[in-house]
XYZ file of C-alpha atoms in Angstrom:
648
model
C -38.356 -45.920 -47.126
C -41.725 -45.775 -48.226
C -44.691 -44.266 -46.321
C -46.470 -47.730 -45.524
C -43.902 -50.159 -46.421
C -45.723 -51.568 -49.470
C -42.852 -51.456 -51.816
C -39.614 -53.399 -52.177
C -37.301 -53.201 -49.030
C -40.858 -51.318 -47.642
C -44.202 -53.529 -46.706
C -41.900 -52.756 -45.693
C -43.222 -51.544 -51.045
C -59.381 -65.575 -75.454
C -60.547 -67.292 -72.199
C -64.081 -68.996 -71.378
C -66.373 -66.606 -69.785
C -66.063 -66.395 -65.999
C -69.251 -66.427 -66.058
C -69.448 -69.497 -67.727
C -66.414 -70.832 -65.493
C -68.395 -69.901 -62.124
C -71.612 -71.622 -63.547
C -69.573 -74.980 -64.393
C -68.270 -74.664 -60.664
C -71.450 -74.129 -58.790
C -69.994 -71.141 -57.041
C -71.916 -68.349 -57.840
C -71.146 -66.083 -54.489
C -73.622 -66.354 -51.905
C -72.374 -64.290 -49.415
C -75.982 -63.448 -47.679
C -78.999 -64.208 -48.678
C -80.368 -60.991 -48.273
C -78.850 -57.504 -47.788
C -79.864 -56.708 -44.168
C -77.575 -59.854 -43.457
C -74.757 -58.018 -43.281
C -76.255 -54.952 -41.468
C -74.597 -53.200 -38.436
C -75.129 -55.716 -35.687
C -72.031 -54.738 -33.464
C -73.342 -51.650 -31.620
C -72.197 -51.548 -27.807
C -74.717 -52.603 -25.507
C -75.163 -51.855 -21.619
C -72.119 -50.849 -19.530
C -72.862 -52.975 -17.009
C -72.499 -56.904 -17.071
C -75.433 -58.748 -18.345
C -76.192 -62.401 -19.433
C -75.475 -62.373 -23.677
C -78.039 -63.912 -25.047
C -77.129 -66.214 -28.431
C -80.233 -66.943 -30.812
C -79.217 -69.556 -33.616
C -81.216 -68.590 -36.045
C -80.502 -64.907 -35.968
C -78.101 -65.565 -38.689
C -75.600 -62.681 -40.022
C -72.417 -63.457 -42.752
C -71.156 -66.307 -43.607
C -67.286 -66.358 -42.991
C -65.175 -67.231 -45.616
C -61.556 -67.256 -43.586
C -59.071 -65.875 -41.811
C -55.329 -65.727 -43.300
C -52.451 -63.616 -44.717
C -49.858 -62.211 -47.810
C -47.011 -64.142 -48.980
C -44.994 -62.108 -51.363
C -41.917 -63.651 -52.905
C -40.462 -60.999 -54.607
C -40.491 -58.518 -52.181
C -39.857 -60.840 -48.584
C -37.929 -64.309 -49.316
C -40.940 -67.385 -50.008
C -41.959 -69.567 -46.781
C -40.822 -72.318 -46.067
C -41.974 -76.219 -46.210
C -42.228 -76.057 -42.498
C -43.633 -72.199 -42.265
C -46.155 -72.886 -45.105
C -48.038 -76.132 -42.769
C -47.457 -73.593 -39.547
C -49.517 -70.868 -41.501
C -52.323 -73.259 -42.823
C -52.158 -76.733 -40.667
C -54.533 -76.282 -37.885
C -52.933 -78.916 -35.345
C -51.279 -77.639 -32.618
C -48.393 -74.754 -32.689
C -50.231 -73.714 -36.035
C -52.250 -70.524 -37.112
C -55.299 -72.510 -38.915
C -55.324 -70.062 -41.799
C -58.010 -70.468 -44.828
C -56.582 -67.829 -46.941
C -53.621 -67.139 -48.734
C -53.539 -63.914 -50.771
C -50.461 -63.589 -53.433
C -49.604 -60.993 -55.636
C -49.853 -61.183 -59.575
C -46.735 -60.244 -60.968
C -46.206 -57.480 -63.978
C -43.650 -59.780 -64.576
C -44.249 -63.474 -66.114
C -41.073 -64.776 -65.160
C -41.911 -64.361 -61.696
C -45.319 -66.175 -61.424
C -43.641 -69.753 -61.013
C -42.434 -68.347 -57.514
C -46.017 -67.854 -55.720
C -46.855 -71.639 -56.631
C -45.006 -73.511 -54.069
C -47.086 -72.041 -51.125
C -50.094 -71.724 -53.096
C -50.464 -75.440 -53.983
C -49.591 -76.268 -50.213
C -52.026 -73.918 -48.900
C -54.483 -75.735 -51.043
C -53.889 -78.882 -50.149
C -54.609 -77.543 -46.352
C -58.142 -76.846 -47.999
C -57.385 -73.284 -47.921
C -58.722 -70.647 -50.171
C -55.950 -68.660 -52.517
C -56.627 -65.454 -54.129
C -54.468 -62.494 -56.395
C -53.763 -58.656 -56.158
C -51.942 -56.844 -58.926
C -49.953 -53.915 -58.274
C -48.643 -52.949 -61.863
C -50.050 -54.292 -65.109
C -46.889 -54.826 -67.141
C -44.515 -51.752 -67.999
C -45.903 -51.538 -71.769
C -49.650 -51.411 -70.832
C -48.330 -48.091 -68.664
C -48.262 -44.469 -69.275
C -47.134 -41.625 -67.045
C -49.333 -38.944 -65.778
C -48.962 -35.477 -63.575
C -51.313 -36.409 -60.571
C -51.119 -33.518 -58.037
C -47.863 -32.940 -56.972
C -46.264 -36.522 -58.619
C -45.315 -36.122 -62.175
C -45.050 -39.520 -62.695
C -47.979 -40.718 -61.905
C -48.642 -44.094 -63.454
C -51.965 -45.642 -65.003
C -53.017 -48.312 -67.638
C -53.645 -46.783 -71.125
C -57.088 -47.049 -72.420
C -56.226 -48.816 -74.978
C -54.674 -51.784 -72.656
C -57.679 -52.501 -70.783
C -58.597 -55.788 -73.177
C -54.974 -56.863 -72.802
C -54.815 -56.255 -69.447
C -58.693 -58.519 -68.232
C -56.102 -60.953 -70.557
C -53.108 -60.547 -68.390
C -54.675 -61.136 -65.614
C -56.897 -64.050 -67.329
C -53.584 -65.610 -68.282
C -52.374 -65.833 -64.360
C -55.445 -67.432 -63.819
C -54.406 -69.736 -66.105
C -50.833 -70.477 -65.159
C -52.184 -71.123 -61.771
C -54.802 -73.705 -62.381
C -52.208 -75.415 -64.437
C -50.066 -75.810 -61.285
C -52.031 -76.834 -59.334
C -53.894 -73.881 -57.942
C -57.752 -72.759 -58.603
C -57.810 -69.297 -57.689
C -60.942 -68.584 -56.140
C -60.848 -64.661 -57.230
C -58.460 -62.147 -58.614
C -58.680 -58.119 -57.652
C -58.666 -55.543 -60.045
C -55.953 -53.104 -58.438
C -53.806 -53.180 -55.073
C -54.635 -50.400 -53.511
C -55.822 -47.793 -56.591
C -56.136 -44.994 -54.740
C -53.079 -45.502 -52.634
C -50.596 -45.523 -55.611
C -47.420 -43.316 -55.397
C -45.530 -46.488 -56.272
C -47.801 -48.470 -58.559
C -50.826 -47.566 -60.322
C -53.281 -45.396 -59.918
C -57.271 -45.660 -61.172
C -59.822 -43.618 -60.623
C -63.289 -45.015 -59.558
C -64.537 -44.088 -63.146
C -61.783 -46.313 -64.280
C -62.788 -49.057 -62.337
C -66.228 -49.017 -63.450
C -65.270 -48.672 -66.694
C -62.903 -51.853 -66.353
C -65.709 -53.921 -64.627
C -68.465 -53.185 -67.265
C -66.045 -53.363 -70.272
C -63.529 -56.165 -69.704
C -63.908 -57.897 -66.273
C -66.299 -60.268 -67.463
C -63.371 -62.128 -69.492
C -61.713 -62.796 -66.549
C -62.324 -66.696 -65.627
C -62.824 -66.699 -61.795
C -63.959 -64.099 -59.422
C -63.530 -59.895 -59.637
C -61.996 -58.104 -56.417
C -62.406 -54.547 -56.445
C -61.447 -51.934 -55.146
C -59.448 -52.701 -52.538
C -58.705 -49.178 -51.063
C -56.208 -48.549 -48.857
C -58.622 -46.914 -45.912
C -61.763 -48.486 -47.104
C -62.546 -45.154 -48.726
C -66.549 -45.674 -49.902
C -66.265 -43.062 -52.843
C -64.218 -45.650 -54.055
C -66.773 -48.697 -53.937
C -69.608 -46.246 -53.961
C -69.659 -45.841 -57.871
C -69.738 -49.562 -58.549
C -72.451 -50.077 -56.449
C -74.279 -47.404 -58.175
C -73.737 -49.149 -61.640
C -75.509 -52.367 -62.353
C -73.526 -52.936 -65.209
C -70.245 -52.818 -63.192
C -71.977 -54.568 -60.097
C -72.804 -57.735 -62.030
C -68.973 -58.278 -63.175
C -68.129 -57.575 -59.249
C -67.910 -60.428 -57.407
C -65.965 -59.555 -53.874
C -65.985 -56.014 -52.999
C -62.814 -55.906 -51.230
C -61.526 -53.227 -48.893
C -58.111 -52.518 -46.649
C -58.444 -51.052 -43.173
C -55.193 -48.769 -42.954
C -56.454 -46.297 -40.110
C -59.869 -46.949 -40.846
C -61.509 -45.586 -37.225
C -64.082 -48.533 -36.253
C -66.735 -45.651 -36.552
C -66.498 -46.222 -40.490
C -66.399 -49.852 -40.559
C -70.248 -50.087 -41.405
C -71.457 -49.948 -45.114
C -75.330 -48.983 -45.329
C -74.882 -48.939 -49.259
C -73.077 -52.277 -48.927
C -76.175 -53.908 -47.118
C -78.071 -51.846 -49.554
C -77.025 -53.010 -53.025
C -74.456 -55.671 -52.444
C -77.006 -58.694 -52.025
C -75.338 -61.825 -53.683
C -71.930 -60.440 -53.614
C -68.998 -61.238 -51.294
C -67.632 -58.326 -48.713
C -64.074 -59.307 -47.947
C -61.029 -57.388 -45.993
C -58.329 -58.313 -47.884
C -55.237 -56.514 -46.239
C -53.797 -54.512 -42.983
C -51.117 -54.690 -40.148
C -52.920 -53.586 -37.248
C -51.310 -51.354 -35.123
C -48.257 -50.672 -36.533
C -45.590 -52.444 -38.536
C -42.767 -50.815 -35.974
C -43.669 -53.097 -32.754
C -42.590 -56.696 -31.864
C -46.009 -58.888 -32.951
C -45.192 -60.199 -29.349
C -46.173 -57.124 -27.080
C -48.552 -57.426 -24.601
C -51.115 -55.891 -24.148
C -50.893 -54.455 -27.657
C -51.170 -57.738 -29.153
C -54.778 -57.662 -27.933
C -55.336 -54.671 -30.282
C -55.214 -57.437 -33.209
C -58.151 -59.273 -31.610
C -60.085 -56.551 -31.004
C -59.715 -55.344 -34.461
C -60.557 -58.572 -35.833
C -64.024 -58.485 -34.034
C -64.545 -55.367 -35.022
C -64.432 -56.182 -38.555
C -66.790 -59.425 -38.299
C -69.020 -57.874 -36.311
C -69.143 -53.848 -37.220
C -68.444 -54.062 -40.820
C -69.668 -57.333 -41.044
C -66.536 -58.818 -43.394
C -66.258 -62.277 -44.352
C -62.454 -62.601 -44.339
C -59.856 -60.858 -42.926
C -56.588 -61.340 -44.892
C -53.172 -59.756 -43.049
C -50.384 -58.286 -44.709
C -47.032 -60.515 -44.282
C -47.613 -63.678 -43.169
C -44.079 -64.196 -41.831
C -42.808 -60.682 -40.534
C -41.267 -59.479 -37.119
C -44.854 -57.480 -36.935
C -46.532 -60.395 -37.875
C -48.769 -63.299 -36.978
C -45.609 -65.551 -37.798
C -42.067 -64.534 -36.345
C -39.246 -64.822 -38.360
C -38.190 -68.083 -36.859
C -41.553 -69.714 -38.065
C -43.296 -69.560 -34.537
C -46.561 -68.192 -33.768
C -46.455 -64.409 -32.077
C -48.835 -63.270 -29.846
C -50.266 -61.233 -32.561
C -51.051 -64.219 -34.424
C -52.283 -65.986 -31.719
C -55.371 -63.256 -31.720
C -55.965 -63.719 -35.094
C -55.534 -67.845 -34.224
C -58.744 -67.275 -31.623
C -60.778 -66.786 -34.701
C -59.045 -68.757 -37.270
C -58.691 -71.958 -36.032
C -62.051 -72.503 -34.941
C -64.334 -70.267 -36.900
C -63.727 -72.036 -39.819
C -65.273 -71.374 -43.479
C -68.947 -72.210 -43.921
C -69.494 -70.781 -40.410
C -72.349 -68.349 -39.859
C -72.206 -65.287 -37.337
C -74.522 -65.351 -34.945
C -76.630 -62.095 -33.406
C -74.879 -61.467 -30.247
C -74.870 -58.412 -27.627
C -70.873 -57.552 -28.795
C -70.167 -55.344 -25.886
C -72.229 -56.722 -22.921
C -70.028 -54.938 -20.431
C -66.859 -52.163 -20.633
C -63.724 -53.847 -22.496
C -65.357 -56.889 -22.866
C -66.003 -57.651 -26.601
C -67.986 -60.634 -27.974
C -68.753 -62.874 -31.091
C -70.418 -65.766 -31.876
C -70.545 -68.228 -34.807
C -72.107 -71.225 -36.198
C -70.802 -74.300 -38.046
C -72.307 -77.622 -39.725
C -71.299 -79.564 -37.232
C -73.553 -78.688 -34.119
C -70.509 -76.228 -32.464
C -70.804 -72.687 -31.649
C -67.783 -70.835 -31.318
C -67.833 -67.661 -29.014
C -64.935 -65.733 -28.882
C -64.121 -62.997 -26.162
C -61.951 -60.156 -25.521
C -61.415 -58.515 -22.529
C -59.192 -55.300 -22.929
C -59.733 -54.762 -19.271
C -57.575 -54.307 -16.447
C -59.212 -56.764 -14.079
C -60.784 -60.691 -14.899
C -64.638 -60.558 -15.569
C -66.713 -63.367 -14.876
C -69.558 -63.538 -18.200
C -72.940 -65.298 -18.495
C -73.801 -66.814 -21.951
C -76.856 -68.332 -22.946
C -77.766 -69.653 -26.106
C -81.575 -69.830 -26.835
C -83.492 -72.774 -26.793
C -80.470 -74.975 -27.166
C -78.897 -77.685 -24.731
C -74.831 -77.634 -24.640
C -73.703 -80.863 -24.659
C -70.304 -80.216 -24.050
C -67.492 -76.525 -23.739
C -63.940 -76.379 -23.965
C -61.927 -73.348 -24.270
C -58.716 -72.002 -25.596
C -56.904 -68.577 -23.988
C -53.930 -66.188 -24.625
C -53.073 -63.668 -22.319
C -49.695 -62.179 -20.918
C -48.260 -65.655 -19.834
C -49.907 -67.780 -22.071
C -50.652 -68.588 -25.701
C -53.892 -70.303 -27.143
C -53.185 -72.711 -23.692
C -56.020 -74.939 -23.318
C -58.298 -74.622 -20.445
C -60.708 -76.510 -18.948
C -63.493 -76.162 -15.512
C -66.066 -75.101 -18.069
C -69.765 -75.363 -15.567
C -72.825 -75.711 -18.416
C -76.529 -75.725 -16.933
C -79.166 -76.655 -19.983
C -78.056 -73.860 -22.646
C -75.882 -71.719 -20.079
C -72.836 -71.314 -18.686
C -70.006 -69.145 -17.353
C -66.982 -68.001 -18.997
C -64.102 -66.807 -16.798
C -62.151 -64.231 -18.827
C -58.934 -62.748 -17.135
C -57.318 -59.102 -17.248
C -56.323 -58.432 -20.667
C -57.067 -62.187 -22.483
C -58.708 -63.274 -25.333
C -60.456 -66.711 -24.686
C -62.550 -69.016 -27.365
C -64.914 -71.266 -26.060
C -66.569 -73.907 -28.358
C -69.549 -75.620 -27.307
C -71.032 -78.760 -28.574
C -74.693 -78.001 -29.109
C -77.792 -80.163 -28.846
C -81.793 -79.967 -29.757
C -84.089 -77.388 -27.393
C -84.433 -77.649 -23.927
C -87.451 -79.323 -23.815
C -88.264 -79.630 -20.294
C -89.623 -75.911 -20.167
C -91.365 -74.812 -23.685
C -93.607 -71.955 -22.844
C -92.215 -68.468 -23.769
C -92.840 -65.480 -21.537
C -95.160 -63.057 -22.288
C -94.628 -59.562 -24.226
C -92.627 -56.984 -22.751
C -94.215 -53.682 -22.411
C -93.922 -51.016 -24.991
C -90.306 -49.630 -24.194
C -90.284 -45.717 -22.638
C -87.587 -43.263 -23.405
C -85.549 -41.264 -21.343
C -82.229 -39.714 -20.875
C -81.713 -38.807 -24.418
C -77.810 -37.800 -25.650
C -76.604 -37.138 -28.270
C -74.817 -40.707 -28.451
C -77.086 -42.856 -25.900
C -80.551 -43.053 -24.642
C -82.231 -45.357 -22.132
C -85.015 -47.594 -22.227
C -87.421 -49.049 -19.765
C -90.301 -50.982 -20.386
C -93.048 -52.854 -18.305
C -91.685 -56.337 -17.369
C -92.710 -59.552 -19.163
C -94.425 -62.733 -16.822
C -92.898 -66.514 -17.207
C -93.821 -69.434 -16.221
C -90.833 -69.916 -14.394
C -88.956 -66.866 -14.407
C -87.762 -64.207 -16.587
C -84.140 -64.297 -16.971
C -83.418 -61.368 -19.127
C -84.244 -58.935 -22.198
C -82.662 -58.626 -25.315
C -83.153 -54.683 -27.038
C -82.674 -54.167 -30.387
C -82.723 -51.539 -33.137
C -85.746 -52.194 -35.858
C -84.227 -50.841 -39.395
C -86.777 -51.674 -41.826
C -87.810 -55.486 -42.368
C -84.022 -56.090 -40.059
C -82.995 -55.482 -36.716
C -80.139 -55.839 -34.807
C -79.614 -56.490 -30.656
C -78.119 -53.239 -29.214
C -77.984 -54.396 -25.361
C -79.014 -56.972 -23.054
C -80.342 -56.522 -19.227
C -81.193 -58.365 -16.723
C -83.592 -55.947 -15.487
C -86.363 -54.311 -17.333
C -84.230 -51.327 -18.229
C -81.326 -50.367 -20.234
C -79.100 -47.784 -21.986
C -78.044 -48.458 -25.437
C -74.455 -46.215 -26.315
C -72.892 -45.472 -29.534
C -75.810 -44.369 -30.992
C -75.578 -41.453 -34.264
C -76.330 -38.052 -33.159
C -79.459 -36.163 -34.453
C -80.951 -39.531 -35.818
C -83.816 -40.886 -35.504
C -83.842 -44.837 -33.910
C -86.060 -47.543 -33.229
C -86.137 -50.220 -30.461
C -88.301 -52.810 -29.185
C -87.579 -55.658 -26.710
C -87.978 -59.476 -26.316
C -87.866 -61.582 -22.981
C -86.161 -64.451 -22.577
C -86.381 -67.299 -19.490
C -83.837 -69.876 -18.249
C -84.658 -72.627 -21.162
C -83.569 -69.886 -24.027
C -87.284 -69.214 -24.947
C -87.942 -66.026 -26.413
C -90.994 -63.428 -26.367
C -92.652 -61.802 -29.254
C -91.106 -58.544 -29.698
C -92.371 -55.252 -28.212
C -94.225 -52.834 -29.773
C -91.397 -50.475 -30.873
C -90.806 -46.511 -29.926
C -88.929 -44.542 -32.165
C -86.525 -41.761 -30.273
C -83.827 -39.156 -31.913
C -80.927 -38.776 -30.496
C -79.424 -34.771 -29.759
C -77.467 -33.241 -31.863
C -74.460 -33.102 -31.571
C -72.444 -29.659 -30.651
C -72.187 -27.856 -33.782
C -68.375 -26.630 -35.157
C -67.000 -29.383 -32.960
C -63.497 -31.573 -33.980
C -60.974 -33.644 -33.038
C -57.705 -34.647 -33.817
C -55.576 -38.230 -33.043
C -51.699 -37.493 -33.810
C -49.359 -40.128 -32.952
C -45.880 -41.686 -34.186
C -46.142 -45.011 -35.765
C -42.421 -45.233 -36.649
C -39.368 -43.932 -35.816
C -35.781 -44.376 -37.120
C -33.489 -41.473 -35.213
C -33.223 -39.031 -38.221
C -36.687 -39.767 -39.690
C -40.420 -40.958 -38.377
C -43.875 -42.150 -39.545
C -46.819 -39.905 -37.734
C -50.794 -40.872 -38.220
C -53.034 -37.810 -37.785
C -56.647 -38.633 -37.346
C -59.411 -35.958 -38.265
C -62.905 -36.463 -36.597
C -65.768 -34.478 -37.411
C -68.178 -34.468 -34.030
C -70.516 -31.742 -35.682
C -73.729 -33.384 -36.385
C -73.337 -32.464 -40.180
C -70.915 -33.605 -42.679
C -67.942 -31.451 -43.687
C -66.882 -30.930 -47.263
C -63.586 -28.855 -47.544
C -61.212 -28.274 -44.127
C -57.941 -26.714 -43.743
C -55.793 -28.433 -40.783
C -53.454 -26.136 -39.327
C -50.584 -26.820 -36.350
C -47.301 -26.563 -35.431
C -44.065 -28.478 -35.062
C -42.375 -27.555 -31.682
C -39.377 -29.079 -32.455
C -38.448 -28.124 -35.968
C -39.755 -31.247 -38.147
C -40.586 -31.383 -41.270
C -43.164 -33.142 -43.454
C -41.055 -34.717 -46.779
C -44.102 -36.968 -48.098
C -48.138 -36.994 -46.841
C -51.073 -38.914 -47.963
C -54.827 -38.291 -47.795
C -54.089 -34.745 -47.658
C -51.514 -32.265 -49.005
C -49.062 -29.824 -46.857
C -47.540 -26.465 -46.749
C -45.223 -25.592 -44.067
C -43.447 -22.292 -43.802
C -41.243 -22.637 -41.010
C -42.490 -24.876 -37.886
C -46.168 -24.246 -38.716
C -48.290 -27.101 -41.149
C -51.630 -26.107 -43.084
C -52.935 -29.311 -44.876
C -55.462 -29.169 -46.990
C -57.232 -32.614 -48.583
C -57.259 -35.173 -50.848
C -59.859 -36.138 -53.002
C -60.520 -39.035 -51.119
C -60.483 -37.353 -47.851
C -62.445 -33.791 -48.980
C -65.460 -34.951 -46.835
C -65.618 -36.131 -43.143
C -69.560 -37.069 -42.651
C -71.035 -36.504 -39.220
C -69.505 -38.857 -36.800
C -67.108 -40.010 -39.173
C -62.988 -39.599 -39.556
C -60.269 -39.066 -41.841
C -57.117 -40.274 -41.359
C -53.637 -38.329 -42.602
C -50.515 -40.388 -42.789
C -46.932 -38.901 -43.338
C -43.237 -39.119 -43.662
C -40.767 -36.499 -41.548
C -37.343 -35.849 -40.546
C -36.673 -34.164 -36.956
C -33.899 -33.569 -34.560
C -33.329 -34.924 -31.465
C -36.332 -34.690 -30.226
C -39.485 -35.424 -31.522
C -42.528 -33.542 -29.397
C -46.230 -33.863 -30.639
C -48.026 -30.614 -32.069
C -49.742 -29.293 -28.928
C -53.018 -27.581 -30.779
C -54.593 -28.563 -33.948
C -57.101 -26.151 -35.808
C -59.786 -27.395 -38.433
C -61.208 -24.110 -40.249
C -60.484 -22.056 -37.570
C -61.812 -24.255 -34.597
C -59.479 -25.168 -31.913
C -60.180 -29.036 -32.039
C -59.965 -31.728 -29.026
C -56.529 -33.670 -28.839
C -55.070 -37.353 -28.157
């Protein structure tokens, strides 16, 4: 078995320019317009229920789908009726716009990945190709670590290799299938059994040979969205302007490192694309519930904290999947489904409180055709009632779509809209879509209300603060007040009140942060902002940690455990030793992201390259194989550099 079931029986295991190509097409990537478009605009906002307020032109990323892997070498090909379940978008079907396939080291298996990619095109969906080996003689072995052989492409085979990969292209678009980009690497620095590059390697690839390549460059595509990985090529303008989609996989990624300042940075013009996970765990039916709900709150997460433009599964068609093995949609798909049959590509994200009240998480989106698409989560317990209100816009019509325990993407209907308002009904543990059919301004009531005062600041922590601020005058009545975070010429709504007061959470410790407010009334006008106040947060207790351990697989002799490091110092920490014990005699046969020693039932890991630094705030996360006995009991204490840390 392999550690993340990538490999087989495991996941389970001279051209024309591109340039030239992209040119001829029209498609040079326009991602956003401007950096700060895909800035952090997902930061919780006030515990308590308040009205979320939905400005159309506060425009974020422009989404480029939602879809998944098909694989034919490794899992057996879709079928004729699987392939229109995955990408029709009628009813019973999962709406997907992308279909990522693998580029084989092997020629003689390329003609298998074209039945499903010429159907998925002819759904109008978007196709595009991961490597995981070059072919055998553009190899050589290495010692990396531990693994003596290690395997990477010679650098004399990187021209033949931008050809290999040129040549798919090729074979492709001669059967009937335009890739729209092709990556690099699968997974480069996750490659016990493929290939491993380093990020100088990458760069080096980029500036040298990528440019040959006649569609769009994906790169890197790490395994944990590991930014030492990406960081390099965004520090090279030579390898940045052969980049095209940065691409990125979310294997344990905590949410807390979903953001990419250097991405908003530097990454203007180019796409930002999640291009695989499974999400929890490949071990559990895709039809649990509640934990099927985990999918759709990932998903939001990754639209609206890292800001991504698709989000690509692994397997389409998997017992873990968003399609069961009998070609029906699982609950886990039908989370994904909330967001991929209605958010379509060419839709914009829309500025939105995301967390307007506790377990409730929202998104909002724009198309072309006068809809916005809102789509809820409540991880909650107990039904919430939630106001929306979309600014200075009429709703001409809502419908709405729900899955929850008993039902699946059911259709519902009872909608109540008032001018640019209305209600949504969300029960205990549901996602729910609504789509609204928009219309011009309100019209009746034009006159904004006036500015609110200069927020004041008290209650500073270390991860919150709270605002209050002199209340703004309407016309005809103030109906709430959006806060938001001022970064530069951006900024971003933190948390929404109906009162002239509010806390904003999830806030960095020891960091400096400024907010300002805008009033809104019952017609969606909108204040001038605030003067602003600048406030830094505490710091947070020094020498502090804690660890996540749990089993994500278990087969009797054998399991898969997850160990998450989190560094809740307020500085970052470069070099750790991890040390516990087993209380139950396992053993650790295989680890990644950090390497073990065990003398008898006690573990000292030290890290990986990749995972030497935890920054302030920020996680790493350990995965590994083990065998055990009979029982299989958690470690009880966890110590990083000598501190006792915090346990889940």
């Amino acid at each position: 078995m392999t550690p993340r079931q990538h490999a087989p029986g495991g996941r389970e295991a001279a051209a024309p320019s591109r340039r030239a190509v992209l040119a001829a097409l029209g498609a040079v990537p326009v991602a956003a317009a401007t950096a700060p478009a895909l800035g952090l605009f997902g930061a919780p906002s006030a515990a308590a229920a308040t009205d979320v307020l939905i400005d159309l032109s506060a425009e974020r990323q422009t989404i480029k789908g939602f879809g998944g892997m098909n694989h034919t070498v490794w899992i057996s090909d879709l079928t004729a009726a699987q392939r229109d379940t995955a990408f029709g978008n009628g009813e019973g079907q999962l709406g997907f716009t992308v279909l990522r396939i693998p580029v084989h080291e092997d020629r003689a298996n390329w003609s298998r990945e074209v039945a499903t990619a010429r159907r998925a095109i002819e759904h109008g969906a978007t196709v595009i190709a991961s490597p995981w080996n070059p072919p055998a003689h553009m190899t050589e072995t290495f010692v990396r670590g531990s693994q003596t052989d290690a395997r990477r492409l010679r650098y004399d085979m990187y021209g033949a290799y931008a050809q290999h990969l040129d040549d798919f292209v090729g074979f492709m678009r001669d059967n009937g299938v335009d890739l729209y980009a092709i990556s690099v690497q699968n997974e480069p620095d996750y490659a016990h059994d493929w290939t491993w590059w380093t990020p100088a390697e990458i760069v080096r690839f980029l500036r040298e040979n990528a440019g040959s390549i006649s569609t769009r460059i994906i790169a890197p595509e790490s395994f944990q969205y590991v930014k030492s990985l990406s960081d390099p090529i965004l520090n090279d303008p030579a390898a940045l302007a052969n980049l095209d989609i940065l691409g990125a996989h979310l294997y344990g990624t905590q949410y807390g490192n979903f953001p990419y300042p250097l991405f908003q940075q530097k990454g203007a013009g180019k796409e930002l694309w999640m291009t695989e996970v499974y999400y929890p765990n490949s071990s559990d039916s895709a039809d649990l519930w509640p934990q099927a709900l985990d999918v759709g709150q990932h998903v939001h997460h990754a639209m609206v904290d890292a800001g991504f433009q698709a989000y690509v599964w692994w397997y389409i068609r998997r017992s873990y999947g968003p399609m069961r093995e009998d070609g029906q949609i699982s609950k886990r798909g039908a989370s994904i489904a909330h967001f991929s049959k209605f958010v379509r590509p060419g839709y914009v994200r829309l500025n939105a409180a995301s967390s307007p009240q506790a377990d409730v998480y929202v998104s909002a989106y724009k198309g072309g055709d006068s809809k916005v698409v809102i789509v809820a989560v409540n991880k909650g317990t107990s039904p919430v009632s939630q106001q929306f209100t979309l600014a200075d816009t009429t709703i001409s019509g809502a419908s709405s779509w729900l899955t929850d325990a008993g039902r699946t993407l059911a259709p519902r209907g009872g909608i109540g809209v008032s001018g640019g308002s209305f209600t949504g009904e969300l029960p205990a543990r549901s996602i729910t879509t609504f789509v609204l059919d928009v219309g011009p301004g309100t019209g009746g009531d034009t006159e904004a209300p006036s500015v609110p005062g200069v927020p004041v600041v008290s209650g500073v922590t270390a991860s919150s603060v709270t605002l209050q601020w002199t209340a703004a005058t309407d016309n005809v009545g103030v109906s709430g007040y959006e806060v938001v975070r001022v970064d530069g010429g951006g900024e971003s709504a933190v948390a929404s009140s109906a009162v002239n007061r509010a806390t904003v959470t999830g806030l960095s410790a020891g960091t400096a942060h400024t907010f300002a407010v805008y009033a809104r009334d019952a017609a969606g006008n909108r204040s001038a902002r605030s003067a602003a106040v600048t406030v830094t947060t505490d710091d947070a207790p020094a020498g502090t940690c804690g660890v996540d351990y749990r089993v994500a697989g278990d087969w009797g002799s054998g399991f898969q455990g997850e160990i998450v490091i989190r560094n809740t110092a307020a500085t970052a920490l470069t070099g750790w030793t991890l040390d516990f014990a087993f209380p139950a005699g396992q053993r650790v046969t295989n680890m990644w992201g950090g390497t073990p020693a065990q003398n008898g039932n006690t573990v000292s890991v030290t890290p990986a390259d990749w995972t030497r630094t935890i920054p302030a705030g920020g996680s790493v996360t350990l995965g590994f194989i083990g065998t055990r006995g009979t029982t299989n009991p958690a470690p009880t204490t966890f110590t990083l550099n000598g501190t006792t840390c915090t346990t889940t």
